[in-house]
Structures are given as structure tokens and as C-alpha cells.
Coordinates of C-alpha atoms and ligand atoms in Angstrom, one line a residue:
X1287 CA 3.2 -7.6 -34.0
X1288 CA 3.1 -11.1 -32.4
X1289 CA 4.2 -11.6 -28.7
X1290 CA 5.3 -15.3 -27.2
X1291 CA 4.1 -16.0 -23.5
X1292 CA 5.7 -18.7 -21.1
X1293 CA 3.8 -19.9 -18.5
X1294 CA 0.3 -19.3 -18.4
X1295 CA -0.9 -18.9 -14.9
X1296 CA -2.4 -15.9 -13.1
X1297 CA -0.2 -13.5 -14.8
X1298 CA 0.9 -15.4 -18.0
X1299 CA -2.8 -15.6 -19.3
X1300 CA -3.3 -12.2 -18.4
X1301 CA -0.5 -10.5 -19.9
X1302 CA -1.7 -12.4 -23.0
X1303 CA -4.9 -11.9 -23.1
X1304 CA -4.6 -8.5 -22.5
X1305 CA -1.7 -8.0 -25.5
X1306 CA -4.6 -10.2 -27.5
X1307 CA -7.1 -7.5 -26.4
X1308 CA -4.9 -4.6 -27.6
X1309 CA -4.9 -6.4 -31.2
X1310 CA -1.3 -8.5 -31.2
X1311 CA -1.0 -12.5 -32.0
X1312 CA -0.2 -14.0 -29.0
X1313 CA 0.8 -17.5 -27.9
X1314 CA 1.1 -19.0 -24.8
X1315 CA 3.1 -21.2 -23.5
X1316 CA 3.5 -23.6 -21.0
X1317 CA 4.9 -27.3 -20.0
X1318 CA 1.4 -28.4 -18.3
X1319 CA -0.3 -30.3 -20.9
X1320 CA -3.4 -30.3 -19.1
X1321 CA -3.2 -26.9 -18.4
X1322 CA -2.7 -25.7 -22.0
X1323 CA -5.6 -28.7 -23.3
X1324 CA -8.2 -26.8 -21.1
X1325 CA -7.0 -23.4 -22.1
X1326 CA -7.3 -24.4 -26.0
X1327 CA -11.0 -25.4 -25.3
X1328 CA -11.8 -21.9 -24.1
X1329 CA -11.6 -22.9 -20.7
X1330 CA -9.8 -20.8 -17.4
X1331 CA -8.4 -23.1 -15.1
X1332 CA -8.7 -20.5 -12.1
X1333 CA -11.5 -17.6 -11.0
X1334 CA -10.7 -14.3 -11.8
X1335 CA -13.4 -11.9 -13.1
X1336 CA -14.1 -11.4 -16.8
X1337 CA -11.5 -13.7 -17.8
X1338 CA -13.2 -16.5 -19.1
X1339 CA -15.4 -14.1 -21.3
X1340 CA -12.2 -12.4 -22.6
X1341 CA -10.4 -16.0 -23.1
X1342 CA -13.4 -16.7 -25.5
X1343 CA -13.7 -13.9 -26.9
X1344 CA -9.7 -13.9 -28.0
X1345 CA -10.3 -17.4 -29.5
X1346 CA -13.1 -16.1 -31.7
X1347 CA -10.8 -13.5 -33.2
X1348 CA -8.0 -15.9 -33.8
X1349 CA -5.4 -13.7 -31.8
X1350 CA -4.5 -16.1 -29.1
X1351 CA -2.9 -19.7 -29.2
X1352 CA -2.1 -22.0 -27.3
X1353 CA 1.4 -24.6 -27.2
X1354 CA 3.5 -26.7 -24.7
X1355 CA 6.6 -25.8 -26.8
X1356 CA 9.1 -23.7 -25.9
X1357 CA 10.3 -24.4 -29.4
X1358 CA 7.6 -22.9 -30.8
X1359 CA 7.2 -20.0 -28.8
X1360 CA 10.8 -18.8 -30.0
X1361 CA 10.1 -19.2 -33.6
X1362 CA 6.3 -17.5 -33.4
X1363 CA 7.9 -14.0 -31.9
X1364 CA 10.5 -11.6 -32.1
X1365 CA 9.5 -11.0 -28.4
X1366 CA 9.3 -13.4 -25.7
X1367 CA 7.8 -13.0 -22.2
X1368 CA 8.7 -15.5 -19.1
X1369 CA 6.0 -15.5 -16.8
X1370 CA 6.9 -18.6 -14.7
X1371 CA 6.7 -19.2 -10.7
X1372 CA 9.4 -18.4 -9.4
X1373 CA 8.5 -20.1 -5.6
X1374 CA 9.4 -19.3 -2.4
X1375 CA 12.8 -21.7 -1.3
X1376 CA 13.5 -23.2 1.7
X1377 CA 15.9 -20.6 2.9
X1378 CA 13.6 -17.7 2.0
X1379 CA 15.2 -16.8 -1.3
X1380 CA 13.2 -17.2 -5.0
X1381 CA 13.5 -20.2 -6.6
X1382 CA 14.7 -19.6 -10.0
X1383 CA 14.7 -23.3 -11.0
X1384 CA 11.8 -22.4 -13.6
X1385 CA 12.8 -19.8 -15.2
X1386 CA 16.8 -21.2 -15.5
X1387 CA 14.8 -23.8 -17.3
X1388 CA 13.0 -21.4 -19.7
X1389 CA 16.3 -19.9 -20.1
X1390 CA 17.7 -23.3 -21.6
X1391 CA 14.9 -24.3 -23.6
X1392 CA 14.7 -20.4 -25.2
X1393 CA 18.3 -20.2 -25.9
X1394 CA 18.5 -24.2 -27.6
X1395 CA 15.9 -22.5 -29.8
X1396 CA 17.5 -19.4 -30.7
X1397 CA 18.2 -18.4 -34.1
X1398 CA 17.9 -15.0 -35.4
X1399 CA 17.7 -11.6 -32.5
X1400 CA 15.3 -12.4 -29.6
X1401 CA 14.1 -9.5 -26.9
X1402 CA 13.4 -11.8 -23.7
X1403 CA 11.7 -10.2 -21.0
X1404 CA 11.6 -10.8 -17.7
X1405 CA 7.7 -10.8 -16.2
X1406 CA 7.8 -13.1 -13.1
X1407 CA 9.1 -11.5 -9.9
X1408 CA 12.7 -11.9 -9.6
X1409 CA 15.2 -11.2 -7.2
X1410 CA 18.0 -7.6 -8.4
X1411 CA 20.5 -9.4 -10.6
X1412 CA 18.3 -12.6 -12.0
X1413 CA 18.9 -10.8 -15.2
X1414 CA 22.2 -11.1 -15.8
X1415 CA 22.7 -14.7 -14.7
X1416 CA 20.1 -15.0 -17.3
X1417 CA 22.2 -13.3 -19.7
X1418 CA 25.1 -15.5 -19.1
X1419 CA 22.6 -19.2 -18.8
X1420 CA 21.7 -18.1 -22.5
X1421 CA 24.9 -17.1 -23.7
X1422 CA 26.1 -20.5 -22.3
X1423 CA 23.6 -22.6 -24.6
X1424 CA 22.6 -21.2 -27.5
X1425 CA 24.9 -20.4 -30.3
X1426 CA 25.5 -17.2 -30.0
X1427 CA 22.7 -15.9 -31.6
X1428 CA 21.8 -12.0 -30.6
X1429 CA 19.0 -11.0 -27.8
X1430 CA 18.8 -9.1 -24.9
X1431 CA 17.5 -9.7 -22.1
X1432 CA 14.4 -6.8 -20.5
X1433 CA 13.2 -6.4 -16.9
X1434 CA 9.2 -5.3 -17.3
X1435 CA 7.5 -6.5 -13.8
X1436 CA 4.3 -6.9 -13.8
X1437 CA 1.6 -5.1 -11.1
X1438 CA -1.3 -7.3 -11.8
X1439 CA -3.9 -7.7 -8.3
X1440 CA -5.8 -10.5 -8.2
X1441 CA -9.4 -10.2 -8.6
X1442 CA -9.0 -7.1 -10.6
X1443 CA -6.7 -8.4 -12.7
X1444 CA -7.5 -6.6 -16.0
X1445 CA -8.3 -3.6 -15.0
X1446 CA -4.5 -3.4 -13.4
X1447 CA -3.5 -4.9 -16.9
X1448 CA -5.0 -2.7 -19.1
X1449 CA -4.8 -0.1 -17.0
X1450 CA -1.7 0.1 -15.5
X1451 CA -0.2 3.1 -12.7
X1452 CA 2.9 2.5 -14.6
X1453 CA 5.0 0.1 -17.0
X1454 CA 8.7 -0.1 -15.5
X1455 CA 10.7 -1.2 -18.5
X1456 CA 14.5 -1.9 -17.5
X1457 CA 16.9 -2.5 -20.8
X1458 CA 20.8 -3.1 -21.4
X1459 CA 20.3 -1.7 -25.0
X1460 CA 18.6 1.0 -27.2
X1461 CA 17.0 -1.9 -29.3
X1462 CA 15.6 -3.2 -27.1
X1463 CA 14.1 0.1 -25.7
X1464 CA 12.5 1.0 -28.9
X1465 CA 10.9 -2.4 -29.3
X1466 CA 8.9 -2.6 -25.5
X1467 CA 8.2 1.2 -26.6
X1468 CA 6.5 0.2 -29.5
X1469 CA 4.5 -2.7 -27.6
X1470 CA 3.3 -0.4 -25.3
X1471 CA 2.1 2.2 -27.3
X1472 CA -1.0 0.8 -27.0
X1473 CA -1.7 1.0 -23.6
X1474 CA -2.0 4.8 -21.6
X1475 CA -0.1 4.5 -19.0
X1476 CA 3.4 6.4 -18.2
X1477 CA 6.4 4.0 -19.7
X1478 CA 9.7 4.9 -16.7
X1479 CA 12.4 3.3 -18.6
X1480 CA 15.9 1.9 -16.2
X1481 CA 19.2 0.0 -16.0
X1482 CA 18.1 -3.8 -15.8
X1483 CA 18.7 -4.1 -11.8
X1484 CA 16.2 -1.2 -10.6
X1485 CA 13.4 -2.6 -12.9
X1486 CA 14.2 -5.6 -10.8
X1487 CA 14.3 -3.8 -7.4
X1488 CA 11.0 -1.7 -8.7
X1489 CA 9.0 -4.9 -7.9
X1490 CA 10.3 -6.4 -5.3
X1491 CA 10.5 -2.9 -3.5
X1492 CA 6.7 -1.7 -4.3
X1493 CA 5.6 -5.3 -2.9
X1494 CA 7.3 -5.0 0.2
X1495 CA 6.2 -1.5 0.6
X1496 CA 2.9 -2.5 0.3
X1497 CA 3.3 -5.3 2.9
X1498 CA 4.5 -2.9 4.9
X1499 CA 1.5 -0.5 4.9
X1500 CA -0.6 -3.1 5.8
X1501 CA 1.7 -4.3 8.8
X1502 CA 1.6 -0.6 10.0
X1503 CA -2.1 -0.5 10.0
X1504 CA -2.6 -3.5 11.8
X1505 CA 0.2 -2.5 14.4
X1506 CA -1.4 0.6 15.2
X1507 CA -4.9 -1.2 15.0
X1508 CA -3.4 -3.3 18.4
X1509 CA -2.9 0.3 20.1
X1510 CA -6.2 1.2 19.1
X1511 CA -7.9 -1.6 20.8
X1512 CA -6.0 -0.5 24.0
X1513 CA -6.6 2.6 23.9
X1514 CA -10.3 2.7 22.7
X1515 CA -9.5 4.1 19.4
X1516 CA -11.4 2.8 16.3
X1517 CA -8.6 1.8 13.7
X1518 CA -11.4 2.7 10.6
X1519 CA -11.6 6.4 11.5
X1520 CA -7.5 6.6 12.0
X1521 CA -6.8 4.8 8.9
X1522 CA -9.1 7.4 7.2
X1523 CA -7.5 9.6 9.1
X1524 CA -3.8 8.9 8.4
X1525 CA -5.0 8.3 4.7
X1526 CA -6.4 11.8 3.6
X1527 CA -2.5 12.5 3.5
X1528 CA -1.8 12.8 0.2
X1529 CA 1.9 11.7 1.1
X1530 CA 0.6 9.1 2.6
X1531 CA -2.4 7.6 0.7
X1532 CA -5.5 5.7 1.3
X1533 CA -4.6 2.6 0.0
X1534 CA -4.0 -0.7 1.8
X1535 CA -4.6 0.6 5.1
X1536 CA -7.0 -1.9 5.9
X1537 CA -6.4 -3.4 9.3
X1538 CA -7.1 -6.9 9.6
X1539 CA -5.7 -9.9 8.9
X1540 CA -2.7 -9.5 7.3
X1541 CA -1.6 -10.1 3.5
X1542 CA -1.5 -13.3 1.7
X1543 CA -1.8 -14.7 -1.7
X1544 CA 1.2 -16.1 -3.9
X1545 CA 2.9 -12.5 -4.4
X1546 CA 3.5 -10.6 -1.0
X1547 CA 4.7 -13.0 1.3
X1548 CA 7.0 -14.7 -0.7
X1549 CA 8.8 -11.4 -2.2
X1550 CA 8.7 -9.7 0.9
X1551 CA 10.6 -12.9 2.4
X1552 CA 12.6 -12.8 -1.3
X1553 CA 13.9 -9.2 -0.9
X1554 CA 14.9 -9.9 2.4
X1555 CA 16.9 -12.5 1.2
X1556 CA 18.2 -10.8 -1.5
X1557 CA 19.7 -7.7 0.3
X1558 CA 21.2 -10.0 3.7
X1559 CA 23.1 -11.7 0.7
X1560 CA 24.3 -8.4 -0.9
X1561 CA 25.5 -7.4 3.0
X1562 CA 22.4 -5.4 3.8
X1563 CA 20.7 -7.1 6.8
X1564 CA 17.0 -5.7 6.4
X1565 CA 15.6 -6.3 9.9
X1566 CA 12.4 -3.7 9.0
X1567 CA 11.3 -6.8 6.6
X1568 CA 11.3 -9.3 9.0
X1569 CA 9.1 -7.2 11.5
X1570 CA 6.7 -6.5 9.0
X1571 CA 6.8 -10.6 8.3
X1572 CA 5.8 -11.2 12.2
X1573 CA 3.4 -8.6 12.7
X1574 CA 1.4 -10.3 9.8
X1575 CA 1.5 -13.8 11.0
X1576 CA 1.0 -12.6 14.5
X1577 CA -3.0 -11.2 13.1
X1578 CA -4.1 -14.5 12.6
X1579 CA -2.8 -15.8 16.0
X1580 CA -4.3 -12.8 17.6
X1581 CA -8.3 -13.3 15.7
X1582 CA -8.4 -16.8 17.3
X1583 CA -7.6 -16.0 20.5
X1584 CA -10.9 -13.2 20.1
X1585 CA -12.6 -16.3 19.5
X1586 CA -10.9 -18.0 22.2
X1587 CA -11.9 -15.1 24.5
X1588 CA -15.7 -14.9 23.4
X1589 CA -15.8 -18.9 23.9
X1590 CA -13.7 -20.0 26.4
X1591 CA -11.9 -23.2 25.1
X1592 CA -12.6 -24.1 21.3
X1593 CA -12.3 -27.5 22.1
X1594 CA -15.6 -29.2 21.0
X1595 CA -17.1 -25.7 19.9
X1596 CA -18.9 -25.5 16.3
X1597 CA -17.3 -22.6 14.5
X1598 CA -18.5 -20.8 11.2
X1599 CA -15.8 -19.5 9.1
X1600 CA -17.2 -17.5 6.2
X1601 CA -14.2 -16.8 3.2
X1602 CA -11.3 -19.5 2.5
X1603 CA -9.8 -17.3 -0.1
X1604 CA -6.8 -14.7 0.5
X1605 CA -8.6 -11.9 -0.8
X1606 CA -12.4 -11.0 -2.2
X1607 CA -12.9 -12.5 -6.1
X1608 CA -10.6 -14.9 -6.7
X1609 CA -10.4 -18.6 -5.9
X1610 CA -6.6 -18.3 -5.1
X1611 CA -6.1 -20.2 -1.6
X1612 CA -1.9 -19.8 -1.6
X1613 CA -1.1 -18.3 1.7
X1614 CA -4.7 -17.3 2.7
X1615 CA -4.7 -16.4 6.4
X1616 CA -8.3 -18.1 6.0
X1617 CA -6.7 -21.5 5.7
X1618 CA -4.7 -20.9 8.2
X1619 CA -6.8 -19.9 10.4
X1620 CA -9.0 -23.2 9.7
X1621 CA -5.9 -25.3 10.2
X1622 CA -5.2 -23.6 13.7
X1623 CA -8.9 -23.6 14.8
X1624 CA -8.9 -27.3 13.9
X1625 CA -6.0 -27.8 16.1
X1626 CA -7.9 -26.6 19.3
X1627 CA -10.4 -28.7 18.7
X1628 CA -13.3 -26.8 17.1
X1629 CA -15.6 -28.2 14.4
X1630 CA -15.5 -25.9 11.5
X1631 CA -17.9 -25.1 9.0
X1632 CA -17.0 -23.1 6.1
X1633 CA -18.3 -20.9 3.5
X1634 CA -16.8 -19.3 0.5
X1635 CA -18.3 -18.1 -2.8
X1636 CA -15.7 -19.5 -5.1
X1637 CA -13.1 -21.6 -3.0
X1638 CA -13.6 -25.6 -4.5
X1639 CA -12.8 -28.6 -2.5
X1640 CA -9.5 -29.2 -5.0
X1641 CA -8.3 -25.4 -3.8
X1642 CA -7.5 -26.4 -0.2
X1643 CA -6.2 -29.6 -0.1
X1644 CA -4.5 -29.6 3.1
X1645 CA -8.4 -29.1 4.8
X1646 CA -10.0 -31.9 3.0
X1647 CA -12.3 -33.7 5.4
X1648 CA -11.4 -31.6 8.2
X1649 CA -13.8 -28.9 7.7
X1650 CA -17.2 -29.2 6.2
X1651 CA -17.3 -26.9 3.4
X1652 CA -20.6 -25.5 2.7
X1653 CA -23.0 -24.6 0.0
X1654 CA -24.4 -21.1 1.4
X1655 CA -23.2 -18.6 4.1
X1656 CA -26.5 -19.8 6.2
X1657 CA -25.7 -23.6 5.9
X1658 CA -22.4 -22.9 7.5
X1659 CA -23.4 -20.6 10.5
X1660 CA -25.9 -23.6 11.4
X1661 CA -25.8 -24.5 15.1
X1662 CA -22.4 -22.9 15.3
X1663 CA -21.3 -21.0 18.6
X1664 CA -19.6 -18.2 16.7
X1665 CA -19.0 -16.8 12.8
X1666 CA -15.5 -15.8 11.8
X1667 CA -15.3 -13.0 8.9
X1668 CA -11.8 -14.5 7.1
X1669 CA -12.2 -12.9 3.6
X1670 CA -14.5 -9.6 3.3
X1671 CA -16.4 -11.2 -0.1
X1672 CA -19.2 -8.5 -0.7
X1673 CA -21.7 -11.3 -0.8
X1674 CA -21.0 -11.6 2.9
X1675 CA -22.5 -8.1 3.6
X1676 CA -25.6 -8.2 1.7
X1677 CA -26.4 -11.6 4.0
X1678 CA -29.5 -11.5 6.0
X1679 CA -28.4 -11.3 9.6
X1680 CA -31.9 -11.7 11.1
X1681 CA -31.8 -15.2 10.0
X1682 CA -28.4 -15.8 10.4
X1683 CA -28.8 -15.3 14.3
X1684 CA -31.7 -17.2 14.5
X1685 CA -29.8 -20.2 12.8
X1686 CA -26.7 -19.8 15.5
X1687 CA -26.5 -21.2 19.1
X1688 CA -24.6 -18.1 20.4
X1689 CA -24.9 -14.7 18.6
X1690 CA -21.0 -13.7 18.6
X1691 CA -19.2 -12.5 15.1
X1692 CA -15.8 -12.3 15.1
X1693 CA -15.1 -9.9 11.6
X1694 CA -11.3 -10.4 10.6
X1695 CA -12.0 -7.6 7.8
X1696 CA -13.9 -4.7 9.4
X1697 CA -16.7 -5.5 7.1
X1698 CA -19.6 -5.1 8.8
X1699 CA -21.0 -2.1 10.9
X1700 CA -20.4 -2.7 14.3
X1701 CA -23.2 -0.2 15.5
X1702 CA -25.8 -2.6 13.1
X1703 CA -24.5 -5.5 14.5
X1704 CA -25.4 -4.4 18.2
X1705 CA -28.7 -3.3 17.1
X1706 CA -29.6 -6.8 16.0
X1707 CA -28.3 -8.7 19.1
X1708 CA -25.0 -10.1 17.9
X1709 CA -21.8 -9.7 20.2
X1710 CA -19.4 -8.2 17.7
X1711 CA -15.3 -8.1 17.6
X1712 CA -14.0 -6.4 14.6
X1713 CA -9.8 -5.8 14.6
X1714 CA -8.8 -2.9 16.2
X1715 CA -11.8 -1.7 17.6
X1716 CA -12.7 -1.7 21.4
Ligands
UDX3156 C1 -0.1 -8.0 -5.1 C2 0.3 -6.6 -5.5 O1 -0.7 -5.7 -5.1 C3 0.4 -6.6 -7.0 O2 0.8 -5.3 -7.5 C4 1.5 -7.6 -7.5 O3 1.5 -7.7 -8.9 C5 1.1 -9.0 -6.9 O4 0.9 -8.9 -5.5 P1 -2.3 -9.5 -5.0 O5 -1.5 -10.7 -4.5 O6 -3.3 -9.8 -6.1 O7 -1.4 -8.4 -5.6 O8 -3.1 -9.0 -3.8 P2 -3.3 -7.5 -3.1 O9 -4.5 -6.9 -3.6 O10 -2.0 -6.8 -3.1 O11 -3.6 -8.0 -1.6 C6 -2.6 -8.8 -0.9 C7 -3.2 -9.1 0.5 O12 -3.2 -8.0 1.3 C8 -4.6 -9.7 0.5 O13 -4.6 -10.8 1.4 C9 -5.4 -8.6 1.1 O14 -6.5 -9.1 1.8 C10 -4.4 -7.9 2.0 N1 -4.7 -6.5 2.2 C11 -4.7 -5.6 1.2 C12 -4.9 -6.0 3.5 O15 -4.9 -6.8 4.5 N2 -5.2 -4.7 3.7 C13 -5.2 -3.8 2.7 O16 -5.4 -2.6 3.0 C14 -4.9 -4.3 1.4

């Protein structure tokens, strides 16, 4: 069976490496020449673990390909993922500009019956003004359109892939049911099939759900830290409830990345314009920015005024193993420490110069967690990177003027951070 992808970023290359993996012809797609010349030398233009190893592994079996045509993606496959951005807008809502673009270019190209599935996150109802952007300009030819969202995390990104919790698969007909049926047979993992508009909803509901969790923890993490309670133990506590679950109840500094924030701010949107104001959303919006606000003004406690004060900011990434920067509290935070007037040195493992454009030559990026703690007054923990644990702290003090840590992550032992000499501040501790 062969597969077209479009668009061949984080989850793009994934999906088609991992339908590569699982033995079917894929081809990707996408309009960024550049992007698609580096690909076609074996190359991933991003860090995510094991990619690169799978990308040239895929090329040595001849079961992926690479092509800037649309054209040629509708003729290579019966089906056809579209696995574009789909931005946040100005006013909050998804901008669908990419995909209605995909849409054009697919259906100019359409001859014989086409299964075109949705994988980027779209706001309920993007598939049937797909439907009709299709019908409008091809020739009538027969497809239908599918809603399969994809769960992919960064940083784990095959294992989530290969191993999926679920595959939502949301169809208009029974054809096109039995063909997404027989693509996933491959993969072990339960297949929920729905109407087109809750496999929509499924994503943009699980996403915000998950933003949520996080926002809860890191409310209850400010009423632990004035009331003496250690957030750690409570999430653990909370957790153990199977109703409830472990999972992304780690207080700290919020969510980021490219998915979260904008379809947290997209299903917000979405359901104000359907008549549903959805004020719960908006909370869980503010508590999350107002983490990062609240871990500078630890610093600002431990230090007094930033102004003119050295300040080591280990992690520049929005979560551990990947190089993805897009709304990374880190960044943030380095753009509002800047503003007070502190010198900041950073340090992350993967995080290139070309990643965080909008800090280029404000911030000395460093080569090694020790360069950047040099002759600073205080470390912040921005991004718990494991690397950042195994560091040896003996030296690390001796290299600092004044001993303080300030861990956004709850990485580190506080008790073992006492016991060396270090003043230590974790979130939601007292
Ligand atoms: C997310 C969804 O998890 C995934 O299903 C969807 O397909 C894309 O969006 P991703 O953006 O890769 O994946 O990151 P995720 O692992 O969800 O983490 C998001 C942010 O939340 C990160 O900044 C992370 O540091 C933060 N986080 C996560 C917490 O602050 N606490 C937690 O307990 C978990």
C-alpha cells in the first residue's frame, strides 16, 4: 500500500517514517525546497531522538521519498495525509490558510477516488469546509475526506507513533472506514472509529485537557508554598487515583511547545464562535503564563534587583530532548530576565543559535552547563534535560559567586542541594 504525506515537519516526517517502518511506500511532501533537498540527503532538519537513524535507515530500503509536488503526491497514492501548520491567528483561532492551500493544490490534481485525511490539529468542522474547498475545484472526481489526529509528543516521538494509546479515526463513509482500517492494521493499538466532527473535537479536547492538568498542579503548587506543603508528595498523592492519573502533574513552569498553547487558545475560539463562552480555558491560559512571571520574581527575591546581576539559565528548549524553542517558557523567561537588566548565560544540550532568534546577541549561549554558571549570582532550572542532573554540583558552586538555584522543574533533590551549601527554590515547595 503506498501513503502520500504533506508537509514534513515534526509530525509529517514522523507519520511517514513510521508508515515506512511498518513496510508501506511513502512520500513526503512539502513546498520548502530546502527543506525536502536536506531530507533527500538523509538529513533531519530538527532533533528528535532516533529519527535521523530511522530517516536513513528508510532511504536504504527504498520505502520513503521525497517531492515538493502536490501533484505528485496525488498521483503516488490512493491515500493522502495533510500534516501542515495550522498557526495560531491573531484573534486566537487556527489559521487554516495552509491547509486551504493543500486543499486546492489536491483537488486541481484529482482524478480517480482519493481518501484525504486530516492529520494537523484542526478546529470541529475544518472538515467539511474542506469537503466543500475540494468540491469547488476539482472536477468532481470522488474522495472523502477522514479526521485521524495525531498524539505524537515531542522527544518521544516514535514511541507515541508506533505505539499509539489510541488511533481516533473519524469518516463520512464506509469506504473510507475500511481503507484507514486496513492501514492500521499494522499497528496494536485500539482503532475508536466517529462522525468526522468528534474526531476533530478528540484532539482539540485531549490537548486542552492536558493543559489543564498541568494548570491545576501548578495552582495547587502556589497553595502549597503557602501552606508549607511539598507539591511532589501531593502530586503523587493526587496521582495514585486511578481516576485521576499520574501523568502531567508536574508543577512547574507551565506547558509550551507548538501544540498546547495554540489549541488550547484554538478550542477556545472555536466553542465562543459556536455560542459556548469557555471561561475554564482562559484560566487555565493565565495560570500558565503567570509561572513564568512568578520563577523570576524567586529570583528577584533571592537577589534583590536583577539589574546588573549575572544569571545562569540552564535549558532553552520547551521540554527535555528536542531542540523545539516555539513557545518555550525558557525563552521567555530569558527575554524577561533581559528586560530587568540581568546578564544571562545560557546552557542547553541541543538548542542552536538559529533556534532562538529573537535572543541572538542578548544572551551568551554556552558550550557546557559549567561555562554558563561561571561567575553568575544565581542558576535557573528552565528545562529538566537529564544531563542537568548528573552535573557535578561540587564544582558548579565553586565556579558561582552566590550559591542560589532557582529549579523551574523540581529536578533536583532539595535535601542534596542543602547538604552541599546551595540556597535552593524549587516550585511549590516551601
Ligand atoms: C503535546 C501532546 O502531549 C501531544 O499528544 C500532541 O500530539 C502534541 O502536543 P508536546 O507538545 O510534544 O505534545 O509536549 P508535551 O509532552 O505534551 O508537553 C507540553 C508541555 O507541558 C511541555 O512544555 C512540558 O514541559 C509541560 N509539562 C508536561 C508540564 O509542565 N508538566 C507535566 O506534567 C507535563
Amino acid at each position: 500500500m503506498k501513503l502520500t504525506i504533506i508537509g514534513s515537519g515534526h509530525v509529517g516526517l514522523v507519520t511517514g517514517l513510521c508508515f515506512a517502518r511498518k513496510g508501506y511506500q511513502v512520500l513526503c511532501v512539502d513546498n520548502d525546497k530546502e527543506k525536502i533537498s536536506i531530507l533527500k540527503k538523509g538529513i533531519v532538519p530538527f532533533y528528535e531522538p532516533g529519527l535521523d537513524k530511522m530517516l536513513k535507515d528508510s532511504m536504504r530500503k527504498k520505502c520513503i521519498s521525497f517531492s515538493t509536488s502536490v501533484k505528485e503526491g496525488v498521483k503516488h497514492a490512493e491515500v493522502l495525509f495533510i500534516a501542515v501548520g495550522t498557526p495560531l491567528g491573531d484573534d486566537g483561532s487556527a489559521d487554516l490558510s495552509y491547509i486551504e492551500n493543500v486543499c486546492r493544490g489536491i483537488a486541481r490534481s484529482l482524478k480517480d477516488y482519493r481518501v484525504i485525511v486530516e492529520k494537523s490539529t484542526v478546529p470541529v468542522r475544518t472538515g467539511e469546509r474542506m469537503k466543500r474547498l475540494i468540491k469547488k475545484y476539482s472536477g468532481g472526481a470522488d474522495f472523502d475526506i477522514v479526521s485521524n489526529p495525531e498524539f505524537l509528543q515531542e522527544g518521544k516521538a516514535l514511541k507515541t507513533t508506533l505505539y499509539p494509546d489510541r488511533i481516533i479515526i473519524g469518516v463520512e463513509s464506509k469506504k473510507a472506514e475500511r481503507v484507514m482500517r486496513r492501514l492500521y492494521a499494522r499497528f496494536k493499538a485500539p482503532i475508536i472509529v466517529t462522525d468526522l466532527a468528534s474526531a476533530e473535537l478528540i484532539k482539540h479536547a485531549s490537548n486542552s485537557f492536558l493543559a489543564l492538568k498541568i494548570s491545576y498542579i501548578n495552582a495547587v503548587a502556589r497553595v502549597c508554598e503557602l501552606s508549607g506543603a511539598d507539591v511532589t508528595q501531593v502530586a503523587y498523592g493526587i496521582g495514585l487515583d486511578k481516576r485521576i492519573g499520574r501523568e502531567f502533574l508536574k508543577a512547574g513552569l507551565g506547558y509550551g511547545g507548538y501544540c498546547l498553547p495554540k489549541d488550547v487558545a484554538a478550542f477556545a475560539h472555536i466553542s465562543e464562535r459556536l455560542g459556548n463562552k469557555f471561561d475554564l480555558l482562559h484560566e487555565v491560559q493565565k495560570i500558565n503564563l503567570e509561572q513564568r512571571k512568578m520563577f523570576v520574581a524567586k529570583a528577584e527575591k533571592a537577589l534583590g534587583l536583577l539589574k546588573g546581576k549575572k544569571i545562569a539559565l540552564w535549558g532553552l528548549s520547551f521540554k527535555p530532548d528536542t531542540d523545539d524553542t516555539r513557545e518555550s517558557p525558557a525563552v521567555a523567561i530569558a527575554a524577561r530576565l533581559i528586560k530587568l537588566g540581568a546578564k544571562v548565560q545560557a546552557y542547553d544540550p541541543k538548542v542552536k543559535p538559529s533556534k532562538i532568534p529573537s535572543l541572538r546577541n542578548r544572551i551568551k549561549l554556552c558550550s557546557s552547563p559549567y561555562e554558563a554558571v561561571k561567575e553568575t549570582h544565581c542558576l535557573l532550572i528552565a528545562t529538566d534535560w537529564a544531563e542537568f542532573k548528573e552535573a557535578d554540583f561540587k564544582r558548579i558552586k565553586k565556579e558561582m559567586l552566590r550559591p542560589i538555584i532557582i529549579d523551574g522543574r523540581n529536578m533536583l533533590e532539595p535535601k542534596n542541594m542543602k547538604n552541599l551549601g546551595f540556597v535552593y527554590h524549587g516550585m511549590g515547595k516551601s
